[in-house]
Structures are given as C-alpha cells and as structure tokens.
PDB file of C-alpha atoms in Angstrom:
ATOM      1  CA  UNK D   1      68.516  61.676  46.724  1.00  0.00           C
ATOM      2  CA  UNK D   2      66.904  61.713  43.295  1.00  0.00           C
ATOM      3  CA  UNK D   3      65.714  65.295  42.821  1.00  0.00           C
ATOM      4  CA  UNK D   4      63.661  67.141  40.204  1.00  0.00           C
ATOM      5  CA  UNK D   5      63.622  70.923  39.825  1.00  0.00           C
ATOM      6  CA  UNK D   6      60.743  72.510  37.928  1.00  0.00           C
ATOM      7  CA  UNK D   7      62.296  75.662  36.514  1.00  0.00           C
ATOM      8  CA  UNK D   8      61.983  77.609  33.281  1.00  0.00           C
ATOM      9  CA  UNK D   9      61.798  81.396  33.504  1.00  0.00           C
ATOM     10  CA  UNK D  10      63.522  82.094  36.836  1.00  0.00           C
ATOM     11  CA  UNK D  11      66.983  81.069  35.658  1.00  0.00           C
ATOM     12  CA  UNK D  12      68.740  79.930  32.494  1.00  0.00           C
ATOM     13  CA  UNK D  13      68.896  76.150  32.962  1.00  0.00           C
ATOM     14  CA  UNK D  14      71.987  75.884  30.752  1.00  0.00           C
ATOM     15  CA  UNK D  15      73.945  77.819  33.408  1.00  0.00           C
ATOM     16  CA  UNK D  16      72.839  75.693  36.367  1.00  0.00           C
ATOM     17  CA  UNK D  17      75.175  73.154  37.989  1.00  0.00           C
ATOM     18  CA  UNK D  18      75.118  69.559  36.751  1.00  0.00           C
ATOM     19  CA  UNK D  19      74.839  67.538  39.937  1.00  0.00           C
ATOM     20  CA  UNK D  20      74.451  63.811  40.445  1.00  0.00           C
ATOM     21  CA  UNK D  21      70.822  62.730  40.782  1.00  0.00           C
ATOM     22  CA  UNK D  22      69.542  66.248  39.985  1.00  0.00           C
ATOM     23  CA  UNK D  23      67.265  66.765  37.003  1.00  0.00           C
ATOM     24  CA  UNK D  24      65.870  70.028  35.633  1.00  0.00           C
ATOM     25  CA  UNK D  25      62.326  69.877  34.280  1.00  0.00           C
ATOM     26  CA  UNK D  26      60.182  72.577  32.596  1.00  0.00           C
ATOM     27  CA  UNK D  27      57.752  74.727  34.569  1.00  0.00           C
ATOM     28  CA  UNK D  28      55.266  72.566  36.433  1.00  0.00           C
ATOM     29  CA  UNK D  29      51.691  72.169  35.257  1.00  0.00           C
ATOM     30  CA  UNK D  30      48.712  70.165  36.495  1.00  0.00           C
ATOM     31  CA  UNK D  31      49.472  66.451  36.711  1.00  0.00           C
ATOM     32  CA  UNK D  32      53.265  66.780  36.651  1.00  0.00           C
ATOM     33  CA  UNK D  33      53.680  66.142  40.383  1.00  0.00           C
ATOM     34  CA  UNK D  34      51.743  62.863  40.213  1.00  0.00           C
ATOM     35  CA  UNK D  35      54.152  61.717  37.499  1.00  0.00           C
ATOM     36  CA  UNK D  36      57.285  63.050  39.187  1.00  0.00           C
ATOM     37  CA  UNK D  37      56.660  61.471  42.584  1.00  0.00           C
ATOM     38  CA  UNK D  38      56.768  57.993  41.014  1.00  0.00           C
ATOM     39  CA  UNK D  39      60.430  58.589  40.159  1.00  0.00           C
ATOM     40  CA  UNK D  40      61.863  61.318  42.396  1.00  0.00           C
ATOM     41  CA  UNK D  41      62.341  61.469  46.157  1.00  0.00           C
ATOM     42  CA  UNK D  42      62.599  65.252  46.307  1.00  0.00           C
ATOM     43  CA  UNK D  43      60.878  67.942  44.264  1.00  0.00           C
ATOM     44  CA  UNK D  44      61.817  71.622  44.033  1.00  0.00           C
ATOM     45  CA  UNK D  45      59.074  73.739  42.494  1.00  0.00           C
ATOM     46  CA  UNK D  46      60.273  77.088  41.195  1.00  0.00           C
ATOM     47  CA  UNK D  47      58.239  77.943  38.104  1.00  0.00           C
ATOM     48  CA  UNK D  48      54.725  76.883  37.150  1.00  0.00           C
ATOM     49  CA  UNK D  49      52.328  77.519  34.310  1.00  0.00           C
ATOM     50  CA  UNK D  50      48.843  78.967  34.648  1.00  0.00           C
ATOM     51  CA  UNK D  51      46.356  81.121  32.700  1.00  0.00           C
ATOM     52  CA  UNK D  52      46.123  79.158  29.418  1.00  0.00           C
ATOM     53  CA  UNK D  53      47.432  75.984  31.081  1.00  0.00           C
ATOM     54  CA  UNK D  54      46.003  74.320  34.154  1.00  0.00           C
ATOM     55  CA  UNK D  55      48.209  75.123  37.137  1.00  0.00           C
ATOM     56  CA  UNK D  56      49.609  72.515  39.500  1.00  0.00           C
ATOM     57  CA  UNK D  57      46.995  71.167  41.898  1.00  0.00           C
ATOM     58  CA  UNK D  58      47.332  71.521  45.649  1.00  0.00           C
ATOM     59  CA  UNK D  59      46.084  67.963  45.981  1.00  0.00           C
ATOM     60  CA  UNK D  60      48.912  66.466  43.912  1.00  0.00           C
ATOM     61  CA  UNK D  61      51.503  68.185  46.095  1.00  0.00           C
ATOM     62  CA  UNK D  62      49.682  66.965  49.211  1.00  0.00           C
ATOM     63  CA  UNK D  63      49.703  63.455  47.731  1.00  0.00           C
ATOM     64  CA  UNK D  64      53.455  63.625  47.106  1.00  0.00           C
ATOM     65  CA  UNK D  65      54.020  64.734  50.686  1.00  0.00           C
ATOM     66  CA  UNK D  66      51.765  61.953  52.003  1.00  0.00           C
ATOM     67  CA  UNK D  67      53.922  59.258  50.401  1.00  0.00           C
ATOM     68  CA  UNK D  68      57.143  60.720  51.783  1.00  0.00           C
ATOM     69  CA  UNK D  69      58.392  62.830  48.878  1.00  0.00           C
ATOM     70  CA  UNK D  70      60.052  66.049  50.028  1.00  0.00           C
ATOM     71  CA  UNK D  71      58.617  69.121  48.301  1.00  0.00           C
ATOM     72  CA  UNK D  72      60.296  72.534  48.370  1.00  0.00           C
ATOM     73  CA  UNK D  73      59.073  75.767  46.827  1.00  0.00           C
ATOM     74  CA  UNK D  74      60.516  79.197  46.118  1.00  0.00           C
ATOM     75  CA  UNK D  75      60.534  82.212  43.818  1.00  0.00           C
ATOM     76  CA  UNK D  76      57.315  81.904  41.842  1.00  0.00           C
ATOM     77  CA  UNK D  77      54.659  79.173  41.709  1.00  0.00           C
ATOM     78  CA  UNK D  78      56.799  77.255  44.184  1.00  0.00           C
ATOM     79  CA  UNK D  79      56.626  80.058  46.735  1.00  0.00           C
ATOM     80  CA  UNK D  80      52.878  80.436  46.202  1.00  0.00           C
ATOM     81  CA  UNK D  81      52.142  76.757  46.772  1.00  0.00           C
ATOM     82  CA  UNK D  82      54.565  76.542  49.713  1.00  0.00           C
ATOM     83  CA  UNK D  83      52.815  79.427  51.463  1.00  0.00           C
ATOM     84  CA  UNK D  84      49.470  77.665  50.961  1.00  0.00           C
ATOM     85  CA  UNK D  85      50.633  74.174  51.921  1.00  0.00           C
ATOM     86  CA  UNK D  86      53.117  74.735  54.733  1.00  0.00           C
ATOM     87  CA  UNK D  87      50.749  73.032  57.174  1.00  0.00           C
ATOM     88  CA  UNK D  88      50.973  69.874  55.041  1.00  0.00           C
ATOM     89  CA  UNK D  89      54.757  69.867  55.140  1.00  0.00           C
ATOM     90  CA  UNK D  90      55.739  71.672  51.949  1.00  0.00           C
ATOM     91  CA  UNK D  91      58.872  73.693  52.670  1.00  0.00           C
ATOM     92  CA  UNK D  92      59.131  77.268  51.431  1.00  0.00           C
ATOM     93  CA  UNK D  93      62.221  79.413  51.122  1.00  0.00           C
ATOM     94  CA  UNK D  94      63.313  82.904  50.178  1.00  0.00           C
ATOM     95  CA  UNK D  95      62.243  86.535  50.184  1.00  0.00           C
ATOM     96  CA  UNK D  96      59.227  86.017  47.902  1.00  0.00           C
ATOM     97  CA  UNK D  97      57.963  83.208  50.133  1.00  0.00           C
ATOM     98  CA  UNK D  98      58.349  85.366  53.254  1.00  0.00           C
ATOM     99  CA  UNK D  99      56.473  88.239  51.611  1.00  0.00           C
ATOM    100  CA  UNK D 100      53.637  85.878  50.742  1.00  0.00           C
ATOM    101  CA  UNK D 101      53.459  84.745  54.364  1.00  0.00           C
ATOM    102  CA  UNK D 102      53.233  88.305  55.690  1.00  0.00           C
ATOM    103  CA  UNK D 103      50.832  89.349  52.912  1.00  0.00           C
ATOM    104  CA  UNK D 104      53.077  91.973  51.288  1.00  0.00           C
ATOM    105  CA  UNK D 105      52.642  89.880  48.149  1.00  0.00           C
ATOM    106  CA  UNK D 106      48.992  88.905  47.884  1.00  0.00           C
ATOM    107  CA  UNK D 107      48.214  87.752  44.345  1.00  0.00           C
ATOM    108  CA  UNK D 108      49.508  85.121  41.931  1.00  0.00           C
ATOM    109  CA  UNK D 109      50.106  87.706  39.220  1.00  0.00           C
ATOM    110  CA  UNK D 110      52.632  89.532  41.444  1.00  0.00           C
ATOM    111  CA  UNK D 111      55.178  86.748  40.853  1.00  0.00           C
ATOM    112  CA  UNK D 112      54.172  86.118  37.243  1.00  0.00           C
ATOM    113  CA  UNK D 113      55.652  87.185  33.933  1.00  0.00           C
ATOM    114  CA  UNK D 114      55.314  86.666  30.215  1.00  0.00           C
ATOM    115  CA  UNK D 115      58.400  85.249  28.521  1.00  0.00           C
ATOM    116  CA  UNK D 116      59.580  83.553  25.360  1.00  0.00           C
ATOM    117  CA  UNK D 117      62.729  81.941  24.020  1.00  0.00           C
ATOM    118  CA  UNK D 118      64.995  83.183  21.238  1.00  0.00           C
ATOM    119  CA  UNK D 119      66.347  81.060  18.358  1.00  0.00           C
ATOM    120  CA  UNK D 120      69.329  79.960  20.452  1.00  0.00           C
ATOM    121  CA  UNK D 121      67.133  79.077  23.425  1.00  0.00           C
ATOM    122  CA  UNK D 122      67.920  82.254  25.340  1.00  0.00           C
ATOM    123  CA  UNK D 123      65.242  83.577  27.677  1.00  0.00           C
ATOM    124  CA  UNK D 124      63.470  86.762  26.559  1.00  0.00           C
ATOM    125  CA  UNK D 125      61.486  88.540  29.262  1.00  0.00           C
ATOM    126  CA  UNK D 126      58.321  90.157  27.928  1.00  0.00           C
ATOM    127  CA  UNK D 127      56.942  91.481  31.241  1.00  0.00           C
ATOM    128  CA  UNK D 128      58.394  92.155  34.673  1.00  0.00           C
ATOM    129  CA  UNK D 129      57.253  90.371  37.848  1.00  0.00           C
ATOM    130  CA  UNK D 130      56.039  92.858  40.442  1.00  0.00           C
ATOM    131  CA  UNK D 131      57.995  90.992  43.137  1.00  0.00           C
ATOM    132  CA  UNK D 132      61.247  91.886  41.338  1.00  0.00           C
ATOM    133  CA  UNK D 133      60.266  95.556  41.306  1.00  0.00           C
ATOM    134  CA  UNK D 134      59.447  95.385  45.013  1.00  0.00           C
ATOM    135  CA  UNK D 135      62.783  93.728  45.796  1.00  0.00           C
ATOM    136  CA  UNK D 136      64.797  96.316  43.902  1.00  0.00           C
ATOM    137  CA  UNK D 137      62.949  99.133  45.660  1.00  0.00           C
ATOM    138  CA  UNK D 138      63.817  97.372  48.920  1.00  0.00           C
ATOM    139  CA  UNK D 139      67.516  97.337  47.942  1.00  0.00           C
ATOM    140  CA  UNK D 140      67.339 101.066  47.184  1.00  0.00           C
ATOM    141  CA  UNK D 141      65.228 102.338  50.087  1.00  0.00           C
ATOM    142  CA  UNK D 142      66.057  99.766  52.756  1.00  0.00           C
ATOM    143  CA  UNK D 143      63.976  97.747  55.211  1.00  0.00           C
ATOM    144  CA  UNK D 144      61.201 100.335  55.523  1.00  0.00           C
ATOM    145  CA  UNK D 145      60.870 100.868  51.775  1.00  0.00           C
ATOM    146  CA  UNK D 146      57.095 100.506  51.938  1.00  0.00           C
ATOM    147  CA  UNK D 147      56.844 103.580  54.201  1.00  0.00           C
ATOM    148  CA  UNK D 148      57.863 105.888  51.366  1.00  0.00           C
ATOM    149  CA  UNK D 149      54.912 107.478  49.574  1.00  0.00           C
ATOM    150  CA  UNK D 150      56.428 107.200  46.100  1.00  0.00           C
ATOM    151  CA  UNK D 151      57.187 103.513  46.633  1.00  0.00           C
ATOM    152  CA  UNK D 152      53.600 102.758  47.590  1.00  0.00           C
ATOM    153  CA  UNK D 153      52.387 104.837  44.679  1.00  0.00           C
ATOM    154  CA  UNK D 154      54.411 103.005  42.043  1.00  0.00           C
ATOM    155  CA  UNK D 155      53.589  99.571  43.502  1.00  0.00           C
ATOM    156  CA  UNK D 156      49.871 100.397  43.503  1.00  0.00           C
ATOM    157  CA  UNK D 157      50.147 101.719  39.950  1.00  0.00           C
ATOM    158  CA  UNK D 158      51.859  98.554  38.686  1.00  0.00           C
ATOM    159  CA  UNK D 159      49.425  96.352  40.638  1.00  0.00           C
ATOM    160  CA  UNK D 160      46.566  97.994  38.760  1.00  0.00           C
ATOM    161  CA  UNK D 161      48.021  96.802  35.438  1.00  0.00           C
ATOM    162  CA  UNK D 162      47.471  93.287  34.104  1.00  0.00           C
ATOM    163  CA  UNK D 163      50.696  91.340  34.598  1.00  0.00           C
ATOM    164  CA  UNK D 164      51.222  90.921  30.859  1.00  0.00           C
ATOM    165  CA  UNK D 165      51.214  94.718  30.473  1.00  0.00           C
ATOM    166  CA  UNK D 166      54.061  95.233  32.968  1.00  0.00           C
ATOM    167  CA  UNK D 167      56.631  95.659  30.223  1.00  0.00           C
ATOM    168  CA  UNK D 168      59.985  97.401  30.542  1.00  0.00           C
ATOM    169  CA  UNK D 169      58.786 100.276  28.363  1.00  0.00           C
ATOM    170  CA  UNK D 170      55.677 100.759  30.494  1.00  0.00           C
ATOM    171  CA  UNK D 171      57.638 100.534  33.737  1.00  0.00           C
ATOM    172  CA  UNK D 172      60.131 103.158  32.524  1.00  0.00           C
ATOM    173  CA  UNK D 173      57.301 105.558  31.807  1.00  0.00           C
ATOM    174  CA  UNK D 174      55.664 104.972  35.192  1.00  0.00           C
ATOM    175  CA  UNK D 175      58.943 105.052  37.135  1.00  0.00           C
ATOM    176  CA  UNK D 176      60.012 108.429  35.771  1.00  0.00           C
ATOM    177  CA  UNK D 177      56.542 109.832  36.466  1.00  0.00           C
ATOM    178  CA  UNK D 178      56.504 108.775  40.120  1.00  0.00           C
ATOM    179  CA  UNK D 179      60.034 108.214  41.426  1.00  0.00           C
ATOM    180  CA  UNK D 180      62.928 110.671  41.737  1.00  0.00           C
ATOM    181  CA  UNK D 181      64.901 110.433  38.484  1.00  0.00           C
ATOM    182  CA  UNK D 182      68.005 108.932  40.110  1.00  0.00           C
ATOM    183  CA  UNK D 183      65.878 106.205  41.711  1.00  0.00           C
ATOM    184  CA  UNK D 184      64.044 105.500  38.455  1.00  0.00           C
ATOM    185  CA  UNK D 185      67.383 105.154  36.621  1.00  0.00           C
ATOM    186  CA  UNK D 186      68.726 102.801  39.297  1.00  0.00           C
ATOM    187  CA  UNK D 187      65.555 100.695  39.197  1.00  0.00           C
ATOM    188  CA  UNK D 188      65.787 100.239  35.429  1.00  0.00           C
ATOM    189  CA  UNK D 189      69.513  99.501  35.631  1.00  0.00           C
ATOM    190  CA  UNK D 190      69.051  96.840  38.299  1.00  0.00           C
ATOM    191  CA  UNK D 191      66.210  95.201  36.381  1.00  0.00           C
ATOM    192  CA  UNK D 192      68.853  94.223  33.820  1.00  0.00           C
ATOM    193  CA  UNK D 193      71.066  92.429  36.334  1.00  0.00           C
ATOM    194  CA  UNK D 194      70.541  88.879  37.595  1.00  0.00           C
ATOM    195  CA  UNK D 195      72.179  90.072  40.818  1.00  0.00           C
ATOM    196  CA  UNK D 196      68.931  91.940  41.547  1.00  0.00           C
ATOM    197  CA  UNK D 197      66.532  89.275  40.246  1.00  0.00           C
ATOM    198  CA  UNK D 198      64.914  88.093  43.475  1.00  0.00           C
ATOM    199  CA  UNK D 199      63.299  85.043  41.897  1.00  0.00           C
ATOM    200  CA  UNK D 200      66.718  83.865  40.732  1.00  0.00           C
ATOM    201  CA  UNK D 201      68.334  84.785  44.057  1.00  0.00           C
ATOM    202  CA  UNK D 202      65.755  82.805  46.043  1.00  0.00           C
ATOM    203  CA  UNK D 203      66.250  79.710  43.889  1.00  0.00           C
ATOM    204  CA  UNK D 204      70.057  79.813  43.932  1.00  0.00           C
ATOM    205  CA  UNK D 205      70.037  80.202  47.717  1.00  0.00           C
ATOM    206  CA  UNK D 206      67.624  77.283  48.159  1.00  0.00           C
ATOM    207  CA  UNK D 207      69.676  75.058  45.859  1.00  0.00           C
ATOM    208  CA  UNK D 208      72.811  75.959  47.813  1.00  0.00           C
ATOM    209  CA  UNK D 209      71.147  75.226  51.140  1.00  0.00           C
ATOM    210  CA  UNK D 210      69.911  71.826  49.986  1.00  0.00           C
ATOM    211  CA  UNK D 211      73.255  70.755  48.529  1.00  0.00           C
ATOM    212  CA  UNK D 212      75.500  72.472  51.073  1.00  0.00           C
ATOM    213  CA  UNK D 213      77.238  74.558  48.404  1.00  0.00           C
ATOM    214  CA  UNK D 214      77.483  78.218  47.474  1.00  0.00           C
ATOM    215  CA  UNK D 215      76.148  78.779  43.969  1.00  0.00           C
ATOM    216  CA  UNK D 216      75.894  82.575  44.196  1.00  0.00           C
ATOM    217  CA  UNK D 217      78.653  82.968  41.604  1.00  0.00           C
ATOM    218  CA  UNK D 218      76.050  81.845  39.056  1.00  0.00           C
ATOM    219  CA  UNK D 219      74.209  85.125  39.583  1.00  0.00           C
ATOM    220  CA  UNK D 220      77.338  87.019  38.549  1.00  0.00           C
ATOM    221  CA  UNK D 221      78.194  84.807  35.602  1.00  0.00           C
ATOM    222  CA  UNK D 222      74.770  84.932  33.943  1.00  0.00           C
ATOM    223  CA  UNK D 223      74.351  87.442  31.146  1.00  0.00           C
ATOM    224  CA  UNK D 224      72.546  90.773  31.243  1.00  0.00           C
ATOM    225  CA  UNK D 225      68.790  90.240  31.351  1.00  0.00           C
ATOM    226  CA  UNK D 226      67.219  90.987  28.002  1.00  0.00           C
ATOM    227  CA  UNK D 227      63.655  92.207  27.532  1.00  0.00           C
ATOM    228  CA  UNK D 228      61.458  91.722  24.514  1.00  0.00           C
ATOM    229  CA  UNK D 229      61.561  95.382  23.533  1.00  0.00           C
ATOM    230  CA  UNK D 230      65.371  95.209  23.426  1.00  0.00           C
ATOM    231  CA  UNK D 231      65.720  91.907  21.594  1.00  0.00           C
ATOM    232  CA  UNK D 232      67.337  92.188  18.220  1.00  0.00           C
ATOM    233  CA  UNK D 233      67.936  88.578  17.297  1.00  0.00           C
TER     234      UNK D 233
END
C-alpha cells in the first residue's frame, strides 16, 4: 500500500527504514493532505506545522477518509488530529494520543517544540515538548506519577511558560528548584536519550505495528539528542 509519513522533528528521517512504497514527507501543513490523497492510499501524520504556518485542516483529513484513504496519527500533530477525528475514522496510536483522550494533555503547545537543522542536516532541539517531560516523570515515578505534589508543581510551572521558552537551560533551573536533586538529574539525563523520547517511541511503535516489524532498535541506534544551547557546530 502506497504510504506517506509526515515527519520532521520527532525522528531523524535519515535513520528510518527504507521500505517499499513508503515515502517520508516533511511536517504536514494546510493543503498537504488534499495533495497527498491523490497519490497515497495510507497517510501517517506525525509532525505538523502551526503558529507561523497554517496547520492541517480537519476537513482535509475528513475528505481523505471519505474517499477511502487510511489516516493514522501519533506523537504530535498526528495525535492531536486523531483525538479530534476518531469518530470520522482517523486512527490514533501511542501514549501521547491516549493522554489526549483522557485529557491529561489538553493543549496543542504541550506536544510542540521549536527546532532547527544544523549544517549537516542534523536536528537541533531548541525547546522541549511538555509531553516528553511528562513521560519521563512517568518512567521515574510510575503509573501514579501525577499524584506526587512535586510532579504536579513542575508540570504546572512548565505549562505556564510559552512553549518556545521551554528550553533545556530553563527546565534545568526549574527542575532543581522543585524536584529532589536525584530526580532532576535523572530527568535531564533522560531528556538526552531517544529511548525516553515519547514522541519518537510512539511513532516507531506505530510504524512497527503497521508493517508487522520491530523497529525499536532504531531508538537505541540514534544519537544523543542535542539541544540548541549545547550545539557547537
């Protein structure tokens, strides 16, 4: 089945598997789905643009579904649209999607980040998605992570910041103010590992489920996540 994946910031495309009839496209923007459904039979929306660019319309996804194109979503814009359009047949997947459904994630900016690309095309993360912070706290504290006062306090503090201000430097400062020092250190450490990047995890799991393969080794093989404040060339 001819398939397009809209992905840009959630995983380094150069590391993704080259599969027959699978094409990787940049983050989706308004109008892209209308174009894509004339060529592809299946669409996987991971990343999408917004703010200074018009975001993908609900109506274009509904149109794609109405003509028989399968549409999946996860991780970021894909999870947002899937949670909004599940009644129309868009299929959502992953931890971020589930948290949107149960309203633990409630705003678009909680899955958003600012990013850029280095001279060699490598992804440079300028701000940290709140959903990644939430996931890492979940891995540290367990299922009832949200019942811990300090967890709620740091989430509320980060939520109060504009998403473009959620930089690594800012998060370090906030984490060591609110969390026990050993937890703050572990949070910062895990933010540098793709193994704890929930947006990447959700996408790799969805891709594996669709193609009947285990691609989790890609999470281990990808390089240490690099943030703008640490980039030196």
